[in-house]
Coordinates of C-alpha atoms and ligand atoms in Angstrom, one line a residue:
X21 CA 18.1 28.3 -60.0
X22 CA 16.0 27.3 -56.8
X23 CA 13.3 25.6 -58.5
X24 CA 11.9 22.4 -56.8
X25 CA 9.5 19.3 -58.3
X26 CA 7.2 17.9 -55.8
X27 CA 6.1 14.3 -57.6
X28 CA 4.0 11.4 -56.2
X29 CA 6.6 8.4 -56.0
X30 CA 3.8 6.0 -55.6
X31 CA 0.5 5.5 -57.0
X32 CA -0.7 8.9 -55.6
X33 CA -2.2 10.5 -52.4
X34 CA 1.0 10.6 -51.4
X35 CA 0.4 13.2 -49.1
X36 CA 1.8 15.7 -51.9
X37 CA -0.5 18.6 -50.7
X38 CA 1.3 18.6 -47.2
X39 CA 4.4 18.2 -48.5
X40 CA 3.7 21.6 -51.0
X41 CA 2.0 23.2 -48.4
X42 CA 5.4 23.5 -46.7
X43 CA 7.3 24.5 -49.3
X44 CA 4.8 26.9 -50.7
X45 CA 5.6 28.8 -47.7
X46 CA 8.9 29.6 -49.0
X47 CA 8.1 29.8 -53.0
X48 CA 7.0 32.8 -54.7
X49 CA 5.5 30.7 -57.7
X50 CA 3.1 27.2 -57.7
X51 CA 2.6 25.4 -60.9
X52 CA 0.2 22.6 -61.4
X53 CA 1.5 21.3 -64.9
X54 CA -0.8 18.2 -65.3
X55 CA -4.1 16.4 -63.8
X56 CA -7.1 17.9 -63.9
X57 CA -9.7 18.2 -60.5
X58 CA -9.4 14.4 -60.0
X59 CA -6.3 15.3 -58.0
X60 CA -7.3 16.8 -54.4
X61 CA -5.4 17.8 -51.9
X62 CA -5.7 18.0 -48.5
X63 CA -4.0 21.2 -46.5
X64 CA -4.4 21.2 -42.5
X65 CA -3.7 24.6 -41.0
X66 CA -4.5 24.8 -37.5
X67 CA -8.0 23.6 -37.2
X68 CA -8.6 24.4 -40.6
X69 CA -9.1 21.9 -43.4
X70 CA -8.8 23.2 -47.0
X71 CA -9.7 20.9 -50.2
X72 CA -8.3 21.6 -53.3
X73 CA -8.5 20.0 -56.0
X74 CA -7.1 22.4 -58.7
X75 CA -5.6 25.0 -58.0
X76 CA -2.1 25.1 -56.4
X77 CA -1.5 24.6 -52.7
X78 CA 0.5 27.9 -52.7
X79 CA -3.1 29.6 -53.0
X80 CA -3.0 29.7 -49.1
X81 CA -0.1 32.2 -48.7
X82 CA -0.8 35.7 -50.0
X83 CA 1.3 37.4 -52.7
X84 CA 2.2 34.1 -54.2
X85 CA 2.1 33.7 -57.4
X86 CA -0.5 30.7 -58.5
X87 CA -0.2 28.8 -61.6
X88 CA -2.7 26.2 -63.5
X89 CA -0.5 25.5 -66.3
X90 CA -1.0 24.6 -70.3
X91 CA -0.5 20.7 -69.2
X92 CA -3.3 20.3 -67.1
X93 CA -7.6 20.2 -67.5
X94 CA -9.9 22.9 -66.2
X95 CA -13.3 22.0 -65.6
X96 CA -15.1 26.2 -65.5
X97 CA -17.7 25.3 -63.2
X98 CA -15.8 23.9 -61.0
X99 CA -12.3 25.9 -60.7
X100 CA -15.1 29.1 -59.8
X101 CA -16.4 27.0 -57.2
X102 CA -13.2 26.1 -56.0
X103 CA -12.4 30.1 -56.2
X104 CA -15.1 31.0 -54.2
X105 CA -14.9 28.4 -51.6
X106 CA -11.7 29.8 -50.6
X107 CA -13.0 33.4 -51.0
X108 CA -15.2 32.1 -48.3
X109 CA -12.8 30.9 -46.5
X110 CA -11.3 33.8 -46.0
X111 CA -8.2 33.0 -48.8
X112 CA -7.2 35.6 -51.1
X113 CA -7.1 34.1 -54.3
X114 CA -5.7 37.2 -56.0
X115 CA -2.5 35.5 -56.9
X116 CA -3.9 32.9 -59.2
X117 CA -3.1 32.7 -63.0
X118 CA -4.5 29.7 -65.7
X119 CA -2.8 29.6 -68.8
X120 CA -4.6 30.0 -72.1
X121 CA -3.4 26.7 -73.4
X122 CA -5.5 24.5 -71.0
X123 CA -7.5 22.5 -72.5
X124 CA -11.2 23.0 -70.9
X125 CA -13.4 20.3 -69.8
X126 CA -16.5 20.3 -71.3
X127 CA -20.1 18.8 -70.5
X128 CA -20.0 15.8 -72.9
X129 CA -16.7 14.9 -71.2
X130 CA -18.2 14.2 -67.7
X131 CA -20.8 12.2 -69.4
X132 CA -18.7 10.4 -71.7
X133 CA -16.4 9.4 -68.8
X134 CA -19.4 7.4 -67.3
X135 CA -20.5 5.8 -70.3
X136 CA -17.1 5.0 -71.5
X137 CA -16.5 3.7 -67.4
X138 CA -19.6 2.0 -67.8
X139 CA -19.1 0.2 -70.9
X140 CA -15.9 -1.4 -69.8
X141 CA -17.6 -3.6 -67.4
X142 CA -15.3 -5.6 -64.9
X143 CA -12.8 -4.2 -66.8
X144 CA -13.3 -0.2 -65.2
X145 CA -10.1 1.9 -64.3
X146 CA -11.8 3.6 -61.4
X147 CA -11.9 6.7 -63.0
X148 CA -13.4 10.0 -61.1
X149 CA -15.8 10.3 -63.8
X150 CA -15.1 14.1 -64.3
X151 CA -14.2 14.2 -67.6
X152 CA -10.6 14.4 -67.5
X153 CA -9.5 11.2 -69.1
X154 CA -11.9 11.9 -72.0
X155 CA -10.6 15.9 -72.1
X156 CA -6.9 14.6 -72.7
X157 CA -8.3 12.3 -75.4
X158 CA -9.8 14.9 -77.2
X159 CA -6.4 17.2 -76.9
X160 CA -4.6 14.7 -78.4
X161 CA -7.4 13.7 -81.1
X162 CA -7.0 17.7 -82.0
X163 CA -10.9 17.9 -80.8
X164 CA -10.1 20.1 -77.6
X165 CA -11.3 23.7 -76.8
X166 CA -8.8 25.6 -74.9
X167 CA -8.9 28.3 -72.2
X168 CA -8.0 31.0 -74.4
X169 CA -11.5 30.3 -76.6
X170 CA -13.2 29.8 -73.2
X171 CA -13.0 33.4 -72.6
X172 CA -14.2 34.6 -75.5
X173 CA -17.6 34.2 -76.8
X174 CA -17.0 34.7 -80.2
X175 CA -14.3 31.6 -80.3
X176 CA -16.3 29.5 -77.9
X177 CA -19.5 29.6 -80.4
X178 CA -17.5 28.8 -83.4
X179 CA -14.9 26.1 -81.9
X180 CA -18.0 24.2 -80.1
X181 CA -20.1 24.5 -83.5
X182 CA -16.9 22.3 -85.5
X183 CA -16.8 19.8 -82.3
X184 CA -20.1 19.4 -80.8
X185 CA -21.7 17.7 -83.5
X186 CA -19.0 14.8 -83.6
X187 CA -19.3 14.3 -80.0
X188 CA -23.3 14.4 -80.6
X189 CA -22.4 11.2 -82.9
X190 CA -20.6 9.8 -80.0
X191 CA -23.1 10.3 -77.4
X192 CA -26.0 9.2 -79.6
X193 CA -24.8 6.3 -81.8
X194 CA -22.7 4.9 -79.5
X195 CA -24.2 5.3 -75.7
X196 CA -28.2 6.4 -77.0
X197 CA -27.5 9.2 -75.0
X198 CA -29.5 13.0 -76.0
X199 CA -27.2 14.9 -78.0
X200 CA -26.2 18.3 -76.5
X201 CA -26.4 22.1 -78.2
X202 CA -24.3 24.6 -78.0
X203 CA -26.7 26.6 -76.4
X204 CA -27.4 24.9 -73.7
X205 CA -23.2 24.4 -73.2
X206 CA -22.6 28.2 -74.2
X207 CA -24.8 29.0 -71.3
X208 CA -24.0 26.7 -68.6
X209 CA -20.4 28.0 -69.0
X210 CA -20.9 31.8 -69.9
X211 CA -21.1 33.0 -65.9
X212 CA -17.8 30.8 -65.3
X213 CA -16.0 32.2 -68.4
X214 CA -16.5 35.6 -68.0
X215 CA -15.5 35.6 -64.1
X216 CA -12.4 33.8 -64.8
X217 CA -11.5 35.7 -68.2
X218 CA -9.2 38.0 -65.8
X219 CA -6.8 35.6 -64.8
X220 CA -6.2 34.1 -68.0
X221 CA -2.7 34.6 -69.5
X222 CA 0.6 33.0 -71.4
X223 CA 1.6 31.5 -67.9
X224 CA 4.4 29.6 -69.4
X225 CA 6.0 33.1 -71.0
X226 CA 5.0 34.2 -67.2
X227 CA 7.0 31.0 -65.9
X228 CA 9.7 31.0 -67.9
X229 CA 10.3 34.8 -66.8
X230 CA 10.2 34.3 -63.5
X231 CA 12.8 31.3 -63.7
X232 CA 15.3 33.8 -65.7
X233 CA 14.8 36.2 -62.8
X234 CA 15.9 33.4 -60.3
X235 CA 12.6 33.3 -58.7
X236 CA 11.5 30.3 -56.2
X237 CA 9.3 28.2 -58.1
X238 CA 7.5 24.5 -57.4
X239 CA 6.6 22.4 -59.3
X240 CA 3.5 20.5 -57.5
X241 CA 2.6 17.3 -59.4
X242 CA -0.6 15.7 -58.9
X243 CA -1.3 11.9 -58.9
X244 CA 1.7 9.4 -58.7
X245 CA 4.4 8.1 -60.9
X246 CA 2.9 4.5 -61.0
X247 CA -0.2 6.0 -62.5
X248 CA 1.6 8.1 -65.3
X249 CA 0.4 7.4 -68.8
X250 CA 3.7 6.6 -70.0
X251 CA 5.4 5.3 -67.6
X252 CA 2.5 4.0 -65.0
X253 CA 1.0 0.6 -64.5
X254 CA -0.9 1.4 -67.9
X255 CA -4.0 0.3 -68.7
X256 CA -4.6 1.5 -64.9
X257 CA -3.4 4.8 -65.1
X258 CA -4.3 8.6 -65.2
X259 CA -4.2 10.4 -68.7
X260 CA -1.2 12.6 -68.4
X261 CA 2.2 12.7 -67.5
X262 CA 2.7 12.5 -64.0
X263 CA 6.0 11.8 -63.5
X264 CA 8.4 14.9 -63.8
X265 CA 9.5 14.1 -67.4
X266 CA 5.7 15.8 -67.6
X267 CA 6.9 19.3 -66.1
X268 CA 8.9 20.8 -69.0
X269 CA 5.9 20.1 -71.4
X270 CA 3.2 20.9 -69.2
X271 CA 4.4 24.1 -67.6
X272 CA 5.9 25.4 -70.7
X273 CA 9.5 25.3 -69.2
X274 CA 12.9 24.2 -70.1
X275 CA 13.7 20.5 -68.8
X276 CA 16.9 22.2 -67.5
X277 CA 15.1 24.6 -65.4
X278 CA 14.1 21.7 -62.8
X279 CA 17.2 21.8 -60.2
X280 CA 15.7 19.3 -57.0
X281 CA 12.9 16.6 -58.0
X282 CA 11.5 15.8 -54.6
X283 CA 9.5 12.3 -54.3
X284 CA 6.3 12.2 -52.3
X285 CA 5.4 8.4 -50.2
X286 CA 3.7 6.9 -47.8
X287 CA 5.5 4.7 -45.0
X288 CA 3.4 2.5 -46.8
X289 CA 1.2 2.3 -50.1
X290 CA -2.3 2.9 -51.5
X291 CA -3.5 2.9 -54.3
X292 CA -7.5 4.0 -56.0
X293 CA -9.4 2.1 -58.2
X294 CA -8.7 -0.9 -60.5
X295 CA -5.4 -2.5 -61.4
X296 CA -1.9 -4.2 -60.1
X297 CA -1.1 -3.7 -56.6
X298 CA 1.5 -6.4 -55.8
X299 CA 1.9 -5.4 -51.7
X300 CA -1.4 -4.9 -50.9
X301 CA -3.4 -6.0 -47.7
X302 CA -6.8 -7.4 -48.2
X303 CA -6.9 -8.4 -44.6
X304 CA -6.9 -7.2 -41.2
X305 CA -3.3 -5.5 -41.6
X306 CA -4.8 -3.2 -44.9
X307 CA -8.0 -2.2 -42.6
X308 CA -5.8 -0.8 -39.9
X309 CA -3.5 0.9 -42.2
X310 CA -6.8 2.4 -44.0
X311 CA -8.7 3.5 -40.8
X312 CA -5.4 5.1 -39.3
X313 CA -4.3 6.3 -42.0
X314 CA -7.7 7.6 -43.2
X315 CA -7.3 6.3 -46.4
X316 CA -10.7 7.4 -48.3
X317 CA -10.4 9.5 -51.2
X318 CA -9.9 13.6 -51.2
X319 CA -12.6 14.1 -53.9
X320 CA -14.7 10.6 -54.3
X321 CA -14.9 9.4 -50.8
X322 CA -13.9 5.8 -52.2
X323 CA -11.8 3.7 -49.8
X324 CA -8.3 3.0 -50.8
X325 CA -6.9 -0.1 -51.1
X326 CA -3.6 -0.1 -48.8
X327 CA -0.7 -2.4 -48.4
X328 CA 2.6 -2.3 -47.2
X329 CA 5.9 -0.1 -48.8
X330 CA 7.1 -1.5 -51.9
X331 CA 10.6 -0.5 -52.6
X332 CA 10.9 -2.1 -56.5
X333 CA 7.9 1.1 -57.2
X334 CA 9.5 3.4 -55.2
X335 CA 13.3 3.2 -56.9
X336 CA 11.4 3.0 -60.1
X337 CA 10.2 5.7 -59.5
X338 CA 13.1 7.4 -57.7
X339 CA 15.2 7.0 -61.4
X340 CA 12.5 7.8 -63.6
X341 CA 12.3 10.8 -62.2
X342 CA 15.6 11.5 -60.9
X343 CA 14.7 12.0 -57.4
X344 CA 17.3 14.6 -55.4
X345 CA 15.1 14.0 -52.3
X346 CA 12.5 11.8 -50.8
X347 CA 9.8 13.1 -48.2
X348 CA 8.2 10.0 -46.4
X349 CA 4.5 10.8 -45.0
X350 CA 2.3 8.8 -42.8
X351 CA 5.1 7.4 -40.6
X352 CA 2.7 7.5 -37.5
X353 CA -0.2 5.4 -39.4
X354 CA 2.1 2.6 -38.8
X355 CA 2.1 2.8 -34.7
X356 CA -0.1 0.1 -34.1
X357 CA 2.2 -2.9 -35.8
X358 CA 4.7 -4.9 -33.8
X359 CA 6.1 -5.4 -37.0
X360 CA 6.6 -3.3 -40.2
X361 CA 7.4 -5.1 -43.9
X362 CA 8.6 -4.1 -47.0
X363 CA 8.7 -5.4 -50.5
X364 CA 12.6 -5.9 -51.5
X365 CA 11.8 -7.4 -54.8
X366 CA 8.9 -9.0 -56.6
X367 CA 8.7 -13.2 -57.6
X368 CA 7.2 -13.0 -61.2
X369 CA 7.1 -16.6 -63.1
X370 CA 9.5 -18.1 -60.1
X371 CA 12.1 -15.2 -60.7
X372 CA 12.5 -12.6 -58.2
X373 CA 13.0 -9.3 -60.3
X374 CA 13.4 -5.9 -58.9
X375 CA 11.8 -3.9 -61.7
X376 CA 8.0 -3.0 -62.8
X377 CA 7.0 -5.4 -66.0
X378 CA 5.4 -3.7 -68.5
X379 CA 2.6 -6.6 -69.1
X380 CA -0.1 -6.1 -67.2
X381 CA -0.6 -10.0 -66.4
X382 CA 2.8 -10.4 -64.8
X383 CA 2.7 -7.0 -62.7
X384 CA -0.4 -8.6 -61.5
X385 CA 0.8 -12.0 -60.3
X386 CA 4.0 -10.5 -59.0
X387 CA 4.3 -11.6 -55.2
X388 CA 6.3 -9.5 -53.3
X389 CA 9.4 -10.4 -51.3
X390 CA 9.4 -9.4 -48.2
X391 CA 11.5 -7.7 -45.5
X392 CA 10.6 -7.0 -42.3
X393 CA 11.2 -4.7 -39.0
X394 CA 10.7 -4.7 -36.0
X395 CA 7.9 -1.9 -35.5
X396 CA 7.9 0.9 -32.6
X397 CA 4.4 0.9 -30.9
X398 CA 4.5 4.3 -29.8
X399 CA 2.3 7.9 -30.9
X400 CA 5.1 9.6 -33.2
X401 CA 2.6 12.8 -33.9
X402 CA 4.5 14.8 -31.2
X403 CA 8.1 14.6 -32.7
X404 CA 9.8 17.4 -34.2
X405 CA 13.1 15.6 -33.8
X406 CA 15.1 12.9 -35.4
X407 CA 16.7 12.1 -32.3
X408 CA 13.5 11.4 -31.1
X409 CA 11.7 9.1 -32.6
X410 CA 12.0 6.3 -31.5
X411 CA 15.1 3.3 -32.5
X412 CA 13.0 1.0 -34.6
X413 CA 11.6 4.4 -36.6
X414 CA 14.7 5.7 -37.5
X415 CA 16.2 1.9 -39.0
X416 CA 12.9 1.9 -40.9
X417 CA 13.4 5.1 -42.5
X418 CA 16.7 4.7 -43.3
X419 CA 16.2 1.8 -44.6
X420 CA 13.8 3.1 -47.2
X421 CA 16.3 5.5 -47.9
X422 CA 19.1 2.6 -48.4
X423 CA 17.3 0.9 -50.5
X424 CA 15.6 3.3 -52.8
X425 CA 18.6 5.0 -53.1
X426 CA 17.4 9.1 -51.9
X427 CA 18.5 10.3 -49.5
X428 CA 15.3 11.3 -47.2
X429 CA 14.8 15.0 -46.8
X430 CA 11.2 15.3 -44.8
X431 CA 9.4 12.8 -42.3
X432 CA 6.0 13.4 -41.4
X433 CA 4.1 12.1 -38.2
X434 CA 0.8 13.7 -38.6
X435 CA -1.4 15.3 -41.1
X436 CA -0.9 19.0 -39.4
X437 CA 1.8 21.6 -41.0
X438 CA 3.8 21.1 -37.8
X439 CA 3.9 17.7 -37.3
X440 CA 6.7 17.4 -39.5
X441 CA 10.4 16.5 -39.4
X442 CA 13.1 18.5 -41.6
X443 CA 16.4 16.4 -42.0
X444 CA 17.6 18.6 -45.5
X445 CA 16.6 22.2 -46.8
X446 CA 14.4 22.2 -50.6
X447 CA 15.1 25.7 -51.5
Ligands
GDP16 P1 -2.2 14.1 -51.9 O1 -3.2 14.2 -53.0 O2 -0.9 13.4 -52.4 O3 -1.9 15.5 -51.3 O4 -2.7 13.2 -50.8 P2 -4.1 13.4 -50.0 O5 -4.3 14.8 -49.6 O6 -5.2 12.7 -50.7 O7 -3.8 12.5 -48.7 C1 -3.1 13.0 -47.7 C2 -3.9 12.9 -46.4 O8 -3.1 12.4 -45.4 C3 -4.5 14.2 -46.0 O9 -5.7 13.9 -45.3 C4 -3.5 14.7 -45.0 O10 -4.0 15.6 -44.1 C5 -3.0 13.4 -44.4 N1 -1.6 13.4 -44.0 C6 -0.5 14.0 -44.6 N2 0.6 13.7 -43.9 C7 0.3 13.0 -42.9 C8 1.0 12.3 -41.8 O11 2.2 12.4 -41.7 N3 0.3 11.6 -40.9 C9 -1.1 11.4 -41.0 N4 -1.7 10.7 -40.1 N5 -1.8 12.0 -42.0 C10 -1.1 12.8 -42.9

């Protein structure tokens, strides 16, 4: 059964959309199963840049098969945008599928994400303010249209004329904000709908087909394990299930049709928006690490707070999710140091523990302790070998690998398809 999971091991932009990118090149399905278009990656092919945000990396091979599944959020406007900026591109986007049972993201959620954002004061999340935390709200709170009345107008009219007037009350008694009419939403989504009614389908019947015909399928997660809902640094997290416990529910798959789970980090760690962060730089140290490491987000532009590796999230993370395989990113960002550190374990309340609380006020005065390295001072981006990097790179890594307990399959040295290390076959 040669299915893989690619899953973000840290708090996300983990490089993930390299690390797919690669192994799209061997799969003959992509599956988003969660997230919405807050995710982004970022695909370097040549001297080509590609974006994406929602739809799977696998997009930029021909004759692979494309998948937004049930789990995650589709925002119309901006999937079509996202279509035809490939088109333009010169990608054939033939290959792409969105499953019927997507929950859509609708007008009032993009402004209800600000208002609720907003409204929360010093206490904000960071959200991307595109709707998607208020989207999953409204799936759970049984108020959510799906793809499958998206497409047809007939559904679309009568499903928004139930909902709309409760999120009216919201907007209005709440925020003082106009209320909307379906009109105005009917028509701001009608072009969208009707070009994307073609590749609307049952993907998970679609999935679960091709897994029974021993097909290559990936499973490409977006986010981080540290931000899932569940199991993330809650209240500061994303509003699905972004570990791989979410694959089975969001791709409409067995849980025993996952064979490898691989885990996606940095050589070191960032992390967007509000909440606990225990290893990272505010100094000097956390603005090299961001300027080298270009660490300025895929689809707000925010800068990202950075710090050094953190181990105790990392083996969290590794046994959540049952890791097979570990692909460590970014190693060349950290070049410039003499010295390299990691966090071994965390002091909370004068103990040193070695696992995430789950109260917020003692994540957040957890001070790491620290390992460190001796660093390597030297340009890794031209290594293809493990033999040749350089002494100091190699204890590093296999460190990391000691201690989180995976063994490493994939190093990268630099953001371009090639600059990559192979240590262990995926499929
Ligand atoms: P994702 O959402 O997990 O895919 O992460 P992002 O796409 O937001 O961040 C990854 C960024 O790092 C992209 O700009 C990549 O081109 C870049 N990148 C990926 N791997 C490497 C690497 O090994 N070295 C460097 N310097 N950049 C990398």
């Amino acid at each position: 059964m040669p299915t893989v999971a690619v899953v973000g091991a840290q708090w996300g932009d983990e490089g993930k959309g390299k690390v797919v990118d690669a192994l799209a090149a061997e799969a003959e399905v992509v599956v988003r199963y969660q997230g919405g278009n807050n995710a982004g990656h970022t695909v370097m092919v040549g001297d080509r840049t590609f974006k994406l945000r929602l739809i799977p990396s696998g997009i930029l091979y021909p004759g692979t098969l494309c998948v937004i599944g049930n789990g995650a959020v589709v925002n119309p406007l901006v999937l079509l945008q996202e279509i035809e900026g490939l088109q333009a591109q010169g990608v054939d986007t033939g290959g792409l599928r969105v499953s019927d049972r997507a929950h859509v993201i609708m007008p009032y959620h993009e402004i209800l994400d600000r208002l609720e954002e907003g409204a929360r004061g010093s206490r904000a999340i960071g959200t991307t303010g595109l709707g998607i935390g208020p989207c999953y709200v409204d799936k759970a709170a049984r108020l959510g249209l799906r793809v499958a009345e998206l497409v047809d107008p007939d559904a679309f009219r009568a499903r928004l004329e139930e909902i709309l007037p409760l999120k009216n009350r919201m907007l209005e008694c709440l925020y003082g904000h106009r209320p909307l009419t379906v009109e105005e939403i009917m028509e701001a989504y009608a072009p969208a709908a009707e070009r994307l009614r073609p590749l609307v389908t049952d993907t998970g019947a679609l999935l679960r087909q091709a897994i029974a015909e021993g097909r290559r399928v990936l499973f490409e997660g977006a986010q981080g394990t540290l931000l899932d809902v569940d199991h993330g640094t809650y209240p500061y997290v994303t509003s699905s299930s972004a570990s791989a416990g979410g694959i089975a529910s969001g791709a409409g798959v067995s849980p025993r049709a996952i064979e490898k789970v691989l885990g996606v980090v940095k050589a070191y760690t960032t992390r967007v928006g509000g909440g606990p962060f225990p290893t990272e730089l505010k100094g000097e140290e956390g603005d090299i690490l961001r300027r080298e490491g270009k660490e300025f987000g895929t689809v707000t532009g925010r800068p990202r707070r950075c710090g050094w590796f953190d181990v105790v999230a990392t083996r969290y993370a590794a046994r959540l999710n049952g890791l097979t395989d570990l692909a460590i990113l970014k190693l060349d960002v950290l070049s410039p140091f003499d010295e390299v550190k990691i966090a071994v374990g965390y002091r909370v309340d004068g103990e040193v523990i070695d696992r995430i609380p789950a109260r917020l006020d003692l994540m957040a005065s957890a001070e790491p302790v620290w390992e460190t390295l001796p660093g390597w001072r030297q340009d890794l981006t031209g290594i293809r070998e493990w033999n040749r990097l350089p002494r100091a790179a190699q204890q590093y890594v296999r460190r990391i690998e000691e201690l989180v307990e995976v063994p490493v399959a994939m190093v990268s040295v630099g953001p371009r398809r090639d600059e990559t290390i192979q240590l262990r076959p995926l499929f």
